[in-house]
Amino acid sequence: MKRRDFLQHSALASLALGAWPAFGQSASKSNPSAEARLVFIVLRGGLDGLFAVPAVGDPNFASSRGLLANYDSAPLPLDGLFALHPSLTHLHGLYQQKQLLVAHAVGLPYQQRSHFDAQNVLDTGAARPFELKDGWLNRALTSQDAARRSTAQAQPQAVAMAAAIPLVLQGGASVSNWSGARLGEVQGDTLDRLARLYGGDPALATALSRARSAMEMGDDATVSMAAVNQRGGANKRPRVTAGAASLGAAASQAATFLAAAQGPRLAVLEAGGWDSHINQALPQGQLMRNLTALDEAMALLQAGLGAVWQRTVVVVATEFGRTVHTNGTQGTDHGVGMAALLAGGAVRGGRVLSDWPGLAGPQLLDGRDLRPTADLRALFKGVLAEHWHVSSAALEGQVFVGSGAVKPWSGLVHAA
Amino acid sequence: MNDIQSDRRSSALAAAHLALNRFGLGTRPGQAALLVSPRDWLVAQLSPQPLPQAMAGLPRTVDVLLEFPKFLAEQKIRPQGQAPSDMPSSMTMQGSSAPVKGAAAPGIEISFGQRFGPGLATEVVARFAAAVQSETGFHERLVWFWSNHFVVSATRAQAINLVGPYEREAIRPHVNGRFVDMLLAVMRHPAMLIYLDNQQSFGPNSRAGQRRDKGLNENLAREAMELHTLGVNGGYTQADVTELARALTGWGVRYNPLSTEEDRFVFDAARHEPGTRTVLGRRYPEGGVEQAEAVLRDLAAHPATARFVAHKLARHFVSDDPPADLVKRLSNIFLETGGSLAALHQGLVDSPQAWSPAAAKVKRPDEYLVSSLRALDLTELPGPALQIASRAMGQRQFYAPSPQGWDDQASAWLAPDALLKRLEWADAAAHRIPARDVRLLAADVLGPQLSESTRREIDRAESPQQALVLLLASPEFLRR
């Protein structure tokens, strides 16, 4: 694209986005949480927290991890105890700028090892699998209903960057979703007729009305995505895998939505393929590509958000960790304790929060897993409390029902 | 014609549409009127069916596996013998005990995906073609159901060309057979052994395990209990998972390129963990391949398995939250017949709840695409466009996101963007086929299911194309 075209497109795009009505933020600017942006990146399959954030200073790290303690290049140091996987260079830069915080040896209340139950607990925020049918992020939106009227009829305040809305975002509050491809062009008049036809089918009616909003936004945002790529992706080479590329694309597009003045305040991204049962340290292997893709996605988010990055918290979480020891196939099996990340300009980073349990045999859970010493919900609750000012009554009565014993962590986020 | 005759005729027609749309893959124009006895039509499909014509000549597992060593041999003549970057790591690892360290592959070589991807595209088109052409839609739907229950996904690159042969070899032959036979066929199939890593699991105390310092991988054992048989609340523990994993060591894939044997399962005693195993409190003496088989037979006959499978089947065909008495009834049939799938499926057909006029289920993307092609009576398929469309609607064929398979509830398929993709598909279809009288077509393919409001909107459409979009996007067409 020629430079002049690019400028014209950007101008058009910002005009169009400014006028776009779908993600209405009627709250006034005096309400700081209305401006606070949250991104939730779910890594499905179980990220090996000890591989991404190795406890290099633990006296038993090398012996307990075996060949998974051998990195091609040195892990990037955080503090005396922890380091980052060498492919997480952008995240390491954020740590040095105090914009990355790591929570290590955390766990969910569910401590069995099923992907699907663990993901259900991660998404619903319940204490047990399949206790609740909606997601905690959606309930976080409805908990602020009075101030914001984020009911099913209201403008969506959240967007899922996926063809289907992940469970963590399903529920009563209005949410939308976006994915790139187009199969055809449906006329507005046809959509009007369909809206009439769906009058007796609430599920279809809601989906259609949200789709129409997001469709208008997608039209405009596609143009401005070029701008994001120009700013953030100039020196980025295309990635090897479709999955990796799509996380980057979703991050860029999410940044465009979130950066808009009338944009949503929450975006959810998903990335699969973290279930590293075999050969997880292979330089060209899936886990390496996934880690690189995650690092790049964070860079693209930051670039695309521009100044809004300063008001943003990005939460990276997975359903469980993996066994401390290498399994029989140079990988790791499902394990309980895990790591989670907070990144963003609003994060009080440059720290690893962990009540480290140690890696010696008796210190492991069931003799195999990193022992969780803190509840991951404490991190989620802390972010909602400080970043969005969700009340403690709502956090305990609505968002994470019955989690009174799990005190929110404080001091995670800069005051707005 | 008196009123009673008229009522009887219209209720028979309603049953014909339910049989075609809810149990089958959708109605072709003229098909419902010819279906005199819908129940008999369904029950007749609970017997062995020939392989669909569209799948004739597609490769077998042995054909695919013999391509792997050829591919590896070709790679060896490249500079420095580097593996292409997207080659499944496990293939580079055969016979090696440590991860390969080194730089990325130099230059441009044919990648694993380029070499094997076209085969998968052929499988996708054949599967759609079989469904669109099928005269036994209920049988095809049951194949899809069981294929999803025991899913193998091409997300594991090494399984990419095995997913099609897997369904033909491990699922289809047993779809109206016995559950235990399907389970054993699945667990022995190279696609599953590769997908869930058992091919690489070694008994730590086995000869090969000790020699090569290798050990257990519990992936297949866990999913066999959690997803294939007992269900996650089926009462097993981590110790049971580990014990089954030990019993399954040695179950692997016959890669040997010098053998053209069709059965590519091999039991490697050298990898098998010696000793007695205890699963769910029952002891299984050392016995080679028979040890894990005995465990799997017991899992297949377990009451928790009956409940799990019955619930899943009822949820798939009847409603997202199926009636408890229906689930109970199906579960009892499963137990009383020793896991006869024909009996289980007939139990579904014989359940009044399955014939409720209200269409509770949202079609899955593949069901939606196939039913729209059948309604349009298309014989020429839009080939690759089907995978593109299905993927855009959230269901990239053969790429289920996890061993749990595709979700089976409306919330999974009714995201705003996914609905929009269905409307876009309907629009694209409407503008690419010759105009027809949509009023007649709607009455023909939906019969008594056509609602008054949809009929009215179709009548008032401004063009035949718009009328067709309204039909294909109507609630009664999006649901079944």
PDB file of C-alpha atoms in Angstrom, chain A residues 10-152:
ATOM      1  CA  SER A  10      -6.551   5.550   8.512  1.00  0.00           C
ATOM      2  CA  ALA A  11      -8.474   8.794   8.472  1.00  0.00           C
ATOM      3  CA  LEU A  12     -11.548   7.054   7.106  1.00  0.00           C
ATOM      4  CA  ALA A  13     -11.220   4.319   9.602  1.00  0.00           C
ATOM      5  CA  SER A  14     -10.980   6.553  12.616  1.00  0.00           C
ATOM      6  CA  LEU A  15     -13.938   8.557  11.394  1.00  0.00           C
ATOM      7  CA  ALA A  16     -15.985   5.446  10.900  1.00  0.00           C
ATOM      8  CA  LEU A  17     -14.999   3.921  14.224  1.00  0.00           C
ATOM      9  CA  GLY A  18     -15.785   7.116  16.060  1.00  0.00           C
ATOM     10  CA  ALA A  19     -19.249   7.083  14.591  1.00  0.00           C
ATOM     11  CA  TRP A  20     -19.826   3.434  15.197  1.00  0.00           C
ATOM     12  CA  PRO A  21     -22.576   2.908  17.714  1.00  0.00           C
ATOM     13  CA  ALA A  22     -22.370  -0.723  18.666  1.00  0.00           C
ATOM     14  CA  PHE A  23     -20.058  -0.822  21.664  1.00  0.00           C
ATOM     15  CA  GLY A  24     -21.777   2.075  23.408  1.00  0.00           C
ATOM     16  CA  GLN A  25     -19.979   3.315  26.492  1.00  0.00           C
ATOM     17  CA  SER A  26     -22.589   5.588  27.923  1.00  0.00           C
ATOM     18  CA  ALA A  27     -20.726   5.888  31.217  1.00  0.00           C
ATOM     19  CA  SER A  28     -19.123   9.270  31.652  1.00  0.00           C
ATOM     20  CA  LYS A  29     -15.423   9.843  31.440  1.00  0.00           C
ATOM     21  CA  SER A  30     -15.369  10.613  35.125  1.00  0.00           C
ATOM     22  CA  ASN A  31     -15.872   6.909  35.758  1.00  0.00           C
ATOM     23  CA  PRO A  32     -12.341   5.603  35.504  1.00  0.00           C
ATOM     24  CA  SER A  33     -13.309   1.964  35.161  1.00  0.00           C
ATOM     25  CA  ALA A  34     -15.270   2.764  32.012  1.00  0.00           C
ATOM     26  CA  GLU A  35     -11.981   3.596  30.341  1.00  0.00           C
ATOM     27  CA  ALA A  36     -10.091   0.637  31.752  1.00  0.00           C
ATOM     28  CA  ARG A  37      -9.513  -2.087  29.186  1.00  0.00           C
ATOM     29  CA  LEU A  38      -9.197  -5.749  30.011  1.00  0.00           C
ATOM     30  CA  VAL A  39      -7.940  -8.529  27.741  1.00  0.00           C
ATOM     31  CA  PHE A  40      -8.270 -12.170  28.761  1.00  0.00           C
ATOM     32  CA  ILE A  41      -6.136 -14.657  26.845  1.00  0.00           C
ATOM     33  CA  VAL A  42      -7.065 -18.279  27.547  1.00  0.00           C
ATOM     34  CA  LEU A  43      -4.414 -20.864  26.733  1.00  0.00           C
ATOM     35  CA  ARG A  44      -6.330 -24.103  26.280  1.00  0.00           C
ATOM     36  CA  GLY A  45      -4.623 -27.438  26.836  1.00  0.00           C
ATOM     37  CA  GLY A  46      -2.565 -26.671  29.940  1.00  0.00           C
ATOM     38  CA  LEU A  47       0.536 -24.467  29.654  1.00  0.00           C
ATOM     39  CA  ASP A  48       3.570 -25.903  31.414  1.00  0.00           C
ATOM     40  CA  GLY A  49       4.189 -23.013  33.797  1.00  0.00           C
ATOM     41  CA  LEU A  50       7.565 -24.383  34.784  1.00  0.00           C
ATOM     42  CA  PHE A  51       8.637 -24.386  31.148  1.00  0.00           C
ATOM     43  CA  ALA A  52       7.450 -20.843  30.402  1.00  0.00           C
ATOM     44  CA  VAL A  53       8.602 -19.451  33.759  1.00  0.00           C
ATOM     45  CA  PRO A  54      11.343 -21.796  34.957  1.00  0.00           C
ATOM     46  CA  ALA A  55      12.326 -21.670  38.625  1.00  0.00           C
ATOM     47  CA  VAL A  56      16.010 -21.691  37.712  1.00  0.00           C
ATOM     48  CA  GLY A  57      17.040 -20.739  41.242  1.00  0.00           C
ATOM     49  CA  ASP A  58      15.340 -23.695  42.879  1.00  0.00           C
ATOM     50  CA  PRO A  59      18.036 -26.151  43.983  1.00  0.00           C
ATOM     51  CA  ASN A  60      15.962 -29.034  42.605  1.00  0.00           C
ATOM     52  CA  PHE A  61      15.024 -27.422  39.314  1.00  0.00           C
ATOM     53  CA  ALA A  62      17.626 -29.097  37.103  1.00  0.00           C
ATOM     54  CA  SER A  63      17.329 -32.503  38.702  1.00  0.00           C
ATOM     55  CA  SER A  64      13.546 -32.594  38.768  1.00  0.00           C
ATOM     56  CA  ARG A  65      13.028 -31.304  35.242  1.00  0.00           C
ATOM     57  CA  GLY A  66      15.669 -33.419  33.539  1.00  0.00           C
ATOM     58  CA  LEU A  67      16.094 -32.538  29.896  1.00  0.00           C
ATOM     59  CA  LEU A  68      13.346 -29.909  30.117  1.00  0.00           C
ATOM     60  CA  ALA A  69      15.778 -27.838  32.193  1.00  0.00           C
ATOM     61  CA  ASN A  70      18.072 -27.540  29.170  1.00  0.00           C
ATOM     62  CA  TYR A  71      17.281 -24.468  27.101  1.00  0.00           C
ATOM     63  CA  ASP A  72      18.939 -23.680  23.784  1.00  0.00           C
ATOM     64  CA  SER A  73      19.797 -20.234  25.031  1.00  0.00           C
ATOM     65  CA  ALA A  74      19.771 -19.025  28.590  1.00  0.00           C
ATOM     66  CA  PRO A  75      16.358 -18.267  30.140  1.00  0.00           C
ATOM     67  CA  LEU A  76      15.769 -14.543  30.597  1.00  0.00           C
ATOM     68  CA  PRO A  77      16.246 -13.689  34.273  1.00  0.00           C
ATOM     69  CA  LEU A  78      13.425 -12.159  36.321  1.00  0.00           C
ATOM     70  CA  ASP A  79      14.524 -12.339  39.940  1.00  0.00           C
ATOM     71  CA  GLY A  80      16.899 -14.693  41.658  1.00  0.00           C
ATOM     72  CA  LEU A  81      14.480 -17.598  41.579  1.00  0.00           C
ATOM     73  CA  PHE A  82      12.590 -17.249  38.293  1.00  0.00           C
ATOM     74  CA  ALA A  83      13.330 -16.624  34.640  1.00  0.00           C
ATOM     75  CA  LEU A  84      11.320 -16.501  31.409  1.00  0.00           C
ATOM     76  CA  HIS A  85      11.579 -18.941  28.534  1.00  0.00           C
ATOM     77  CA  PRO A  86      14.107 -17.504  26.034  1.00  0.00           C
ATOM     78  CA  SER A  87      11.476 -17.056  23.319  1.00  0.00           C
ATOM     79  CA  LEU A  88       9.445 -14.647  25.490  1.00  0.00           C
ATOM     80  CA  THR A  89      11.589 -11.629  24.668  1.00  0.00           C
ATOM     81  CA  HIS A  90       8.821  -9.052  24.444  1.00  0.00           C
ATOM     82  CA  LEU A  91       7.348 -10.188  27.740  1.00  0.00           C
ATOM     83  CA  HIS A  92      10.804  -9.928  29.268  1.00  0.00           C
ATOM     84  CA  GLY A  93      11.038  -6.332  28.063  1.00  0.00           C
ATOM     85  CA  LEU A  94       7.688  -5.638  29.701  1.00  0.00           C
ATOM     86  CA  TYR A  95       8.949  -7.139  32.945  1.00  0.00           C
ATOM     87  CA  GLN A  96      11.921  -4.828  32.889  1.00  0.00           C
ATOM     88  CA  GLN A  97       9.564  -1.889  32.323  1.00  0.00           C
ATOM     89  CA  LYS A  98       7.502  -3.134  35.282  1.00  0.00           C
ATOM     90  CA  GLN A  99       4.542  -3.956  33.040  1.00  0.00           C
ATOM     91  CA  LEU A 100       4.575  -7.716  33.506  1.00  0.00           C
ATOM     92  CA  LEU A 101       3.641  -9.593  36.633  1.00  0.00           C
ATOM     93  CA  VAL A 102       3.897 -13.367  37.017  1.00  0.00           C
ATOM     94  CA  ALA A 103       1.824 -15.426  39.438  1.00  0.00           C
ATOM     95  CA  HIS A 104       3.434 -18.804  39.981  1.00  0.00           C
ATOM     96  CA  ALA A 105       2.345 -22.009  41.719  1.00  0.00           C
ATOM     97  CA  VAL A 106      -1.293 -20.981  41.534  1.00  0.00           C
ATOM     98  CA  GLY A 107      -4.210 -23.354  41.102  1.00  0.00           C
ATOM     99  CA  LEU A 108      -7.942 -23.580  40.675  1.00  0.00           C
ATOM    100  CA  PRO A 109     -10.272 -25.038  43.307  1.00  0.00           C
ATOM    101  CA  TYR A 110     -10.653 -28.019  40.954  1.00  0.00           C
ATOM    102  CA  GLN A 111      -7.566 -30.175  41.442  1.00  0.00           C
ATOM    103  CA  GLN A 112      -8.186 -33.205  39.274  1.00  0.00           C
ATOM    104  CA  ARG A 113      -6.614 -33.412  35.855  1.00  0.00           C
ATOM    105  CA  SER A 114      -9.332 -33.348  33.220  1.00  0.00           C
ATOM    106  CA  HIS A 115      -8.847 -30.612  30.601  1.00  0.00           C
ATOM    107  CA  PHE A 116     -12.535 -30.218  30.233  1.00  0.00           C
ATOM    108  CA  ASP A 117     -13.479 -30.002  33.875  1.00  0.00           C
ATOM    109  CA  ALA A 118     -10.551 -27.700  34.585  1.00  0.00           C
ATOM    110  CA  GLN A 119     -11.460 -25.431  31.670  1.00  0.00           C
ATOM    111  CA  ASN A 120     -15.043 -25.407  32.842  1.00  0.00           C
ATOM    112  CA  VAL A 121     -13.913 -24.200  36.274  1.00  0.00           C
ATOM    113  CA  LEU A 122     -11.531 -21.671  34.745  1.00  0.00           C
ATOM    114  CA  ASP A 123     -14.319 -20.314  32.526  1.00  0.00           C
ATOM    115  CA  THR A 124     -17.267 -20.397  34.927  1.00  0.00           C
ATOM    116  CA  GLY A 125     -15.315 -19.330  38.005  1.00  0.00           C
ATOM    117  CA  ALA A 126     -17.212 -21.933  40.028  1.00  0.00           C
ATOM    118  CA  ALA A 127     -15.655 -24.114  42.708  1.00  0.00           C
ATOM    119  CA  ARG A 128     -16.666 -27.304  40.915  1.00  0.00           C
ATOM    120  CA  PRO A 129     -17.074 -28.257  37.251  1.00  0.00           C
ATOM    121  CA  PHE A 130     -20.475 -27.660  35.640  1.00  0.00           C
ATOM    122  CA  GLU A 131     -21.905 -25.933  38.692  1.00  0.00           C
ATOM    123  CA  LEU A 132     -22.593 -22.780  36.675  1.00  0.00           C
ATOM    124  CA  LYS A 133     -23.660 -22.279  33.100  1.00  0.00           C
ATOM    125  CA  ASP A 134     -22.215 -18.834  32.433  1.00  0.00           C
ATOM    126  CA  GLY A 135     -18.751 -17.267  32.579  1.00  0.00           C
ATOM    127  CA  TRP A 136     -17.223 -15.129  35.330  1.00  0.00           C
ATOM    128  CA  LEU A 137     -16.219 -12.365  32.950  1.00  0.00           C
ATOM    129  CA  ASN A 138     -19.803 -12.057  31.783  1.00  0.00           C
ATOM    130  CA  ARG A 139     -20.987 -11.916  35.393  1.00  0.00           C
ATOM    131  CA  ALA A 140     -18.370  -9.244  36.057  1.00  0.00           C
ATOM    132  CA  LEU A 141     -20.109  -7.171  33.383  1.00  0.00           C
ATOM    133  CA  THR A 142     -23.605  -7.814  34.740  1.00  0.00           C
ATOM    134  CA  SER A 143     -22.430  -7.033  38.278  1.00  0.00           C
ATOM    135  CA  GLN A 144     -21.974  -3.468  37.113  1.00  0.00           C
ATOM    136  CA  ASP A 145     -25.349  -3.515  35.434  1.00  0.00           C
ATOM    137  CA  ALA A 146     -26.825  -0.733  37.487  1.00  0.00           C
ATOM    138  CA  ALA A 147     -24.135   1.691  36.390  1.00  0.00           C
ATOM    139  CA  ARG A 148     -23.930   0.486  32.854  1.00  0.00           C
ATOM    140  CA  ARG A 149     -27.071  -1.388  31.906  1.00  0.00           C
ATOM    141  CA  SER A 150     -25.155  -4.158  30.215  1.00  0.00           C
ATOM    142  CA  THR A 151     -28.212  -6.312  29.756  1.00  0.00           C
ATOM    143  CA  ALA A 152     -28.926  -8.442  26.733  1.00  0.00           C
TER     144      ALA A 152
END
